[in-house]
Short mmCIF file of C-alpha atoms in Angstrom, two decimals:
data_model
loop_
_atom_site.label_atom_id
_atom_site.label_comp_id
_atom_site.label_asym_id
_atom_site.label_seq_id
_atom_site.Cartn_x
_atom_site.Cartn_y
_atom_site.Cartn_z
CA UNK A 1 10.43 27.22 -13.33
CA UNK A 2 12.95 24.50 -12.37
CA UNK A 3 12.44 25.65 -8.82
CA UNK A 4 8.90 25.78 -8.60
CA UNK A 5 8.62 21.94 -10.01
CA UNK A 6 11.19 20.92 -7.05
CA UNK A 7 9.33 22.48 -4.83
CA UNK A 8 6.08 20.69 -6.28
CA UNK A 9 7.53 17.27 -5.94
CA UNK A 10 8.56 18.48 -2.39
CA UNK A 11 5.34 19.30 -0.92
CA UNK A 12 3.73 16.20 -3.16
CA UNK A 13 6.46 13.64 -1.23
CA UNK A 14 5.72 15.19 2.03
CA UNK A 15 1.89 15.34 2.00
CA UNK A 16 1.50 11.94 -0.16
CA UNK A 17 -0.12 13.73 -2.19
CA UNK A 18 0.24 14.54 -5.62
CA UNK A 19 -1.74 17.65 -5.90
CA UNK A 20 1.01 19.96 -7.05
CA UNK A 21 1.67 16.82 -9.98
CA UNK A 22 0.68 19.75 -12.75
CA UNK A 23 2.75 21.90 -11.83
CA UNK A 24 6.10 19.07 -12.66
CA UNK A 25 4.22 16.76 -14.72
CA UNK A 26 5.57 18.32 -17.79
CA UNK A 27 9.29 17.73 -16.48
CA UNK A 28 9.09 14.11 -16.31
CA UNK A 29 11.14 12.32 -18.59
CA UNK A 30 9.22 11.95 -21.99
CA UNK A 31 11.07 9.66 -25.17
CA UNK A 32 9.10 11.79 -27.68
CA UNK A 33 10.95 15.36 -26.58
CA UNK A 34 14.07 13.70 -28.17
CA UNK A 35 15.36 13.99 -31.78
CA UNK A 36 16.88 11.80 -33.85
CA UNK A 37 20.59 11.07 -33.69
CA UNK A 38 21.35 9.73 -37.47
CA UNK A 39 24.51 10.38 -37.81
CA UNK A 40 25.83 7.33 -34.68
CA UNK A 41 26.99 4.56 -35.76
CA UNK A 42 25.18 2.78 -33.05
CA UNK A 43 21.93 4.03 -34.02
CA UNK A 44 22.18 2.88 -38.06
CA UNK A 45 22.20 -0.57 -36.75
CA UNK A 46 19.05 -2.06 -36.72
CA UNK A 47 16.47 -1.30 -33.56
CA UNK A 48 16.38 -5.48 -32.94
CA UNK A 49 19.93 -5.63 -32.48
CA UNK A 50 20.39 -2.82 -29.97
CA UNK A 51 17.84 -4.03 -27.77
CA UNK A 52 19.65 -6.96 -28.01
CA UNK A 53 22.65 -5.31 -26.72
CA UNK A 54 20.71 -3.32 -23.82
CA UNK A 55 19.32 -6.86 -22.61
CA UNK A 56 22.79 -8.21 -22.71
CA UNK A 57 24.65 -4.99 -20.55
CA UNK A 58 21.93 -5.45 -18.52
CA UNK A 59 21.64 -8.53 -17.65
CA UNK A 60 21.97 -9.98 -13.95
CA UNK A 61 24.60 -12.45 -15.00
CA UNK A 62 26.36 -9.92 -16.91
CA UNK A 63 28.96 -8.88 -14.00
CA UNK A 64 32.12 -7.93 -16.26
CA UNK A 65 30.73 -4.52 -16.74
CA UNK A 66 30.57 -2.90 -13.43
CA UNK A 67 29.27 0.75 -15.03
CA UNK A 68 26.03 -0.85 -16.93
CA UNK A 69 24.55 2.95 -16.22
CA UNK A 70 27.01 4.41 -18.17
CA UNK A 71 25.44 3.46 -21.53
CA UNK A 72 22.54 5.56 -20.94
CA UNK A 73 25.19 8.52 -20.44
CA UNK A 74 26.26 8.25 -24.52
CA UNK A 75 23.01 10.62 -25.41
CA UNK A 76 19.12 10.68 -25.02
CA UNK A 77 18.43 9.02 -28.25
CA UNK A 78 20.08 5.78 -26.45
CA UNK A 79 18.84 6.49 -22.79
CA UNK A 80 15.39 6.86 -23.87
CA UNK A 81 15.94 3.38 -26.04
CA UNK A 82 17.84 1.60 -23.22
CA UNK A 83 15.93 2.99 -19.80
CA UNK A 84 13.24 0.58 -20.02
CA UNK A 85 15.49 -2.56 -20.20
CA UNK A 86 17.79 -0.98 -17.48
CA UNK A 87 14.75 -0.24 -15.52
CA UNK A 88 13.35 -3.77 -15.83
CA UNK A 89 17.09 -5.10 -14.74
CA UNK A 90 17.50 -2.93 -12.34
CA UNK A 91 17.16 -4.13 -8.40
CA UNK A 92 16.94 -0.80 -6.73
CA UNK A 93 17.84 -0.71 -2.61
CA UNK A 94 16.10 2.12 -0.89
CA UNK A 95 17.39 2.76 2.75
CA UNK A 96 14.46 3.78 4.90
CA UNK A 97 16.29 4.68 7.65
CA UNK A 98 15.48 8.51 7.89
CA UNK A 99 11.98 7.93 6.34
CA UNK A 100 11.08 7.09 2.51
CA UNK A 101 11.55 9.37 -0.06
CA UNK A 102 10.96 7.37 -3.34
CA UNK A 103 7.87 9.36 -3.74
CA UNK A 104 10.11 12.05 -5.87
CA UNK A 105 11.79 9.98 -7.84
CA UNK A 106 8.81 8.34 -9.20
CA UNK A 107 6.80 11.45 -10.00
CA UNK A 108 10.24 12.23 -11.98
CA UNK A 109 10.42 8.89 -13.63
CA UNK A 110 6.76 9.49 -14.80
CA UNK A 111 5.43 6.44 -16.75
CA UNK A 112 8.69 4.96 -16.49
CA UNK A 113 8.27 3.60 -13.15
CA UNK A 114 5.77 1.16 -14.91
CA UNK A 115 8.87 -0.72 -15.61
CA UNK A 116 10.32 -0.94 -12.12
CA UNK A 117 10.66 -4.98 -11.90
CA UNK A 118 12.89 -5.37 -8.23
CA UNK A 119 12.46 -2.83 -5.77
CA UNK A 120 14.00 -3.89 -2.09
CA UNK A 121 13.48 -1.47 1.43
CA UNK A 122 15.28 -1.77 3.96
CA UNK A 123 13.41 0.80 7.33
CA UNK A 124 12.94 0.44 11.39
CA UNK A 125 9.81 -0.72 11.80
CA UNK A 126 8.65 2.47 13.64
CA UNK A 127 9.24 4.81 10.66
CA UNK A 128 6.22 2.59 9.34
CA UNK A 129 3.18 5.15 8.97
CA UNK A 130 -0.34 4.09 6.79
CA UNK A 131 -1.66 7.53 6.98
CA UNK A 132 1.59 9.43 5.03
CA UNK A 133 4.19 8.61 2.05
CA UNK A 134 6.15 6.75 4.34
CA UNK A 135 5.33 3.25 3.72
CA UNK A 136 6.55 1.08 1.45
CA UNK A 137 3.46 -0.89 0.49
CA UNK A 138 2.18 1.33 -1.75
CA UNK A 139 4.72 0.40 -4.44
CA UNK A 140 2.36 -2.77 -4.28
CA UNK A 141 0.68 -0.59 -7.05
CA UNK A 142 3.69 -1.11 -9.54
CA UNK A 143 3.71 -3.88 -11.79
CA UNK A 144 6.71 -5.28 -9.77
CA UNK A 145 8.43 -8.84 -10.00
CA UNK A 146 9.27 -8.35 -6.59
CA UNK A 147 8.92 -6.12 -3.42
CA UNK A 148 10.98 -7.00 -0.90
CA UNK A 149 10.79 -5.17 2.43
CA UNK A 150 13.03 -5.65 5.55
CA UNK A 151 12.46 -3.97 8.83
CA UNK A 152 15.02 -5.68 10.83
CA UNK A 153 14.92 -5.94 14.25
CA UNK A 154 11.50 -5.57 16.21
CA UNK A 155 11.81 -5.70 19.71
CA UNK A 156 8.52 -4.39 21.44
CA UNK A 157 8.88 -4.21 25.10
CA UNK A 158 5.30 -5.01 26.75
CA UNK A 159 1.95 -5.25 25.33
CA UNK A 160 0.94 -2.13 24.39
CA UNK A 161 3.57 -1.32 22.49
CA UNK A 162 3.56 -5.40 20.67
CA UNK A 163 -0.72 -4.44 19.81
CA UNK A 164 0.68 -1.22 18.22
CA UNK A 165 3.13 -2.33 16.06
CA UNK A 166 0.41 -4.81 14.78
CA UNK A 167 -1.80 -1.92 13.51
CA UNK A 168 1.25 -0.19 12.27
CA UNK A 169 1.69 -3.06 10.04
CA UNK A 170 -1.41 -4.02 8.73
CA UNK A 171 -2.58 -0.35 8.24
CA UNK A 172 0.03 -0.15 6.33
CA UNK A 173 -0.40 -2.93 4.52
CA UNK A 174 -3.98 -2.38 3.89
CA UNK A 175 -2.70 1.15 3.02
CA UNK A 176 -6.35 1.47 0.50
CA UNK A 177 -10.08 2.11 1.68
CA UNK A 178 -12.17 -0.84 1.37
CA UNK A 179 -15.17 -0.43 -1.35
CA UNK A 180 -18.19 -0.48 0.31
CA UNK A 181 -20.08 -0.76 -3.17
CA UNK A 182 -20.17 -1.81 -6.61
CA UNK A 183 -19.15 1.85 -8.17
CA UNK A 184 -16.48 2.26 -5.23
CA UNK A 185 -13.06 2.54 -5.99
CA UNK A 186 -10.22 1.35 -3.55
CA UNK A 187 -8.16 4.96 -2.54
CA UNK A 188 -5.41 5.32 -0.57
CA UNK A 189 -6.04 6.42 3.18
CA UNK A 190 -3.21 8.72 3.30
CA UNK A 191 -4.82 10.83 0.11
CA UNK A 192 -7.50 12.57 2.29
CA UNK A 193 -7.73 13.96 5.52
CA UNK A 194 -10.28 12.06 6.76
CA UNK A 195 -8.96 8.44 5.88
CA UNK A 196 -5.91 9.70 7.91
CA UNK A 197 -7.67 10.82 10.72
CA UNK A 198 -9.44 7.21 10.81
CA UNK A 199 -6.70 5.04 10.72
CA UNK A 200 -4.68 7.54 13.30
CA UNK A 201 -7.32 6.68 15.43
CA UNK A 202 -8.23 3.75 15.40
CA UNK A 203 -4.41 2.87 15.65
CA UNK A 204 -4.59 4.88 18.94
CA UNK A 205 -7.55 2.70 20.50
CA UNK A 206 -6.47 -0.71 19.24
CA UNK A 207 -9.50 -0.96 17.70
CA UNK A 208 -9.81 -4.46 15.58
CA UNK A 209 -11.35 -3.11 12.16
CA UNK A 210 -9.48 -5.46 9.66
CA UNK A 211 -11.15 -8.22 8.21
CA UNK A 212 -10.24 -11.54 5.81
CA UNK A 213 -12.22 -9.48 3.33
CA UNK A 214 -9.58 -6.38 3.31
CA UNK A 215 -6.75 -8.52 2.95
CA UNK A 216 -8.80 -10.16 0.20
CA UNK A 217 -8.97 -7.03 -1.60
CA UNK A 218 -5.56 -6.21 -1.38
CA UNK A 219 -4.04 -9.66 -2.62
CA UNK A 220 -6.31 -9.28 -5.85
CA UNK A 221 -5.56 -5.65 -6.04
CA UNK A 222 -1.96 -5.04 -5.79
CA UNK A 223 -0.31 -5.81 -9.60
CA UNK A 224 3.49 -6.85 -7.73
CA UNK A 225 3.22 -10.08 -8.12
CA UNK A 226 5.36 -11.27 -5.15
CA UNK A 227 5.79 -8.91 -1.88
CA UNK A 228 8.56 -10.82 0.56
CA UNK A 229 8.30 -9.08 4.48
CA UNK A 230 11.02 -9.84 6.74
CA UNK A 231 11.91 -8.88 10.27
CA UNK A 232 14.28 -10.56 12.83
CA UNK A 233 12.47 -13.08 14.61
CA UNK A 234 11.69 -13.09 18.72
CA UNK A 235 10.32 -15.73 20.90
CA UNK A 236 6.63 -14.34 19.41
CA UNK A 237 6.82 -14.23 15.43
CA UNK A 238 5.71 -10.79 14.62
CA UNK A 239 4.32 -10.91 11.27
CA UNK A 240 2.71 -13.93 11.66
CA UNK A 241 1.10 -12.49 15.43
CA UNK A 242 0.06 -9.30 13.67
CA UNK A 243 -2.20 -11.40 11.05
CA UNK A 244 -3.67 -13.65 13.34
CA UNK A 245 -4.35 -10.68 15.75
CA UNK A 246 -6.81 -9.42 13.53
CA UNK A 247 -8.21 -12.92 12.90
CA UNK A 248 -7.26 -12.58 8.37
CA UNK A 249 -5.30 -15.86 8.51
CA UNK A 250 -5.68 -19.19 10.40
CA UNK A 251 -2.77 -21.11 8.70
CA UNK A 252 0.81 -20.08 7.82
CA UNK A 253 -0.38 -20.99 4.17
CA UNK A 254 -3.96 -19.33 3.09
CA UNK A 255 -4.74 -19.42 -0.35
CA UNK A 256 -7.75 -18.04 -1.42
CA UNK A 257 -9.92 -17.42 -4.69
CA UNK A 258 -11.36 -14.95 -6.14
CA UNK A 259 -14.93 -16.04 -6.66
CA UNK A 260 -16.42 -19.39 -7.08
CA UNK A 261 -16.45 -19.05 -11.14
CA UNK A 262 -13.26 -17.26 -11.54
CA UNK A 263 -9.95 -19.62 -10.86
CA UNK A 264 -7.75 -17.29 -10.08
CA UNK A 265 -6.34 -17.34 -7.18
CA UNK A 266 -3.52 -15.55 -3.97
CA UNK A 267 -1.57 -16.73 -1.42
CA UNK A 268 0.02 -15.76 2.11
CA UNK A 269 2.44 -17.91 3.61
CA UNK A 270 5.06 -17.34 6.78
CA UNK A 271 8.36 -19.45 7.33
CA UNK A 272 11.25 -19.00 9.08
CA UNK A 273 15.01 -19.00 7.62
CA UNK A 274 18.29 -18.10 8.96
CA UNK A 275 16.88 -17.00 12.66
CA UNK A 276 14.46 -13.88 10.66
CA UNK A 277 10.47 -13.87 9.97
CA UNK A 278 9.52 -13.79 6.64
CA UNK A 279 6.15 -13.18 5.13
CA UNK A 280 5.20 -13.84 0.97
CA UNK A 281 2.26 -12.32 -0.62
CA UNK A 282 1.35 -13.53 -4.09
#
């Protein structure tokens, strides 16, 4: 059975998928499949005072204990107690280099990854792809602090390649279908074949299909609530090209609102600092 689940999550994290999720779903981590531990001495003291302690080995400014994992080694009553303020703590580095693979690791973490608070990827911008699991915005969907996302150096050599690289981006970025209607709901393109075959296209023949509306939807949508995009800047800022290419910005700061009786409101803004690009979505 273990091997059948692995090879669920496998074909899940290489489709984007997650229609083999029942066949593994039952493997995730789960704090009710653990008993009680009475007899540590760490568990009779009071629940309070061992979150306490969890917040403390965990915390950012806490650097005398190098091996702040180790806790949730002792045994599951503890892990299951102390995951959630690791996970919170935690500022995870994925290396994108070979393509992203996170996919896995949050089908195993189940509803833990809820608690995911610092997530940072680091991936050439040509491993970039809307239409499969490889690309990073879709942890926008996690109720991050923030996503920070580095592609490093982006040297396109003529204009083709420049135009393609902007629809590489904001494909990605606008990773979700636009609702057409009231009873639509927003789906990820890379979930169905046609969505894929769409965007593959259209990414093909340059065609200019986003709108200030899509990124509209997507600042209001996402629950991170800060996504930082960096790159290594040229002569011709990249991130900021890309946005006004398809018209969604006209100002390195845009803040808009959500509707005229509802005060909430999103940002975009672009600076430079330290020679790189950076981009901030809130």
């Amino acid at each position: 059975m273990q091997a059948i689940s692995k090879l669920a999550i496998c074909i899940d994290q290489l489709s984007g998928r997650q229609t083999m999720r029942p066949f593994f779903k039952n493997k995730t981590f789960r704090l009710d499949t653990i008993d009680p531990q009475s007899d540590s001495m760490l568990m009779q003291i009071p629940p309070e005072l061992r979150l306490i302690i969890y917040e403390f080995v965990f915390a950012p400014t806490n650097t005398s204990t190098p091996n702040k994992l180790s806790i949730l080694a002792i045994c599951r009553r503890i892990q299951g107690e102390a995951i959630i303020p690791a996970l919170r703590q935690m500022h995870i580095h994925i290396n994108g280099d070979h393509g992203l693979e996170f996919q896995s690791n949050l089908h195993s973490l189940g509803n833990l990854a809820q608690h995911l608070r610092h997530i940072k990827i680091t991936m050439p911008m040509g491993r970039l792809d809307a239409s499969s699991a490889n690309n990073p915005f879709v942890l926008t969907d996690l109720p991050l602090d923030c996503l920070q996302i580095d592609f490093g150096s982006v040297c396109p050599k003529g204009w083709l390649i420049e135009n393609r690289i902007y629809h590489q981006l904001i494909s990605a970025l606008l990773h979700r279908t636009f609702p057409t209607g009231s009873n639509d709901s927003a789906k990820p393109v890379h979930r169905t074949w046609k969505e894929r075959y769409v965007r593959q296209y259209i990414a093909q023949t340059l065609i200019l299909w986003a709108k200030s509306t899509h990124l509209h939807h997507k600042l209001f949508g996402m629950k991170t609530k800060k996504v930082l995009v960096m790159c290594n800047a040229d002569a011709k800022d990249l991130l900021w090209s890309a946005f006004t290419h398809f018209g969604l910005v006209s100002s390195s700061l845009t803040i808009v609102r959500k509707a005229a009786e509802d005060p909430t409101r999103r940002y975009v803004i672009f600076w430079d600092e330290g020679g790189r690009s950076v981009l901030e979505m809130g």
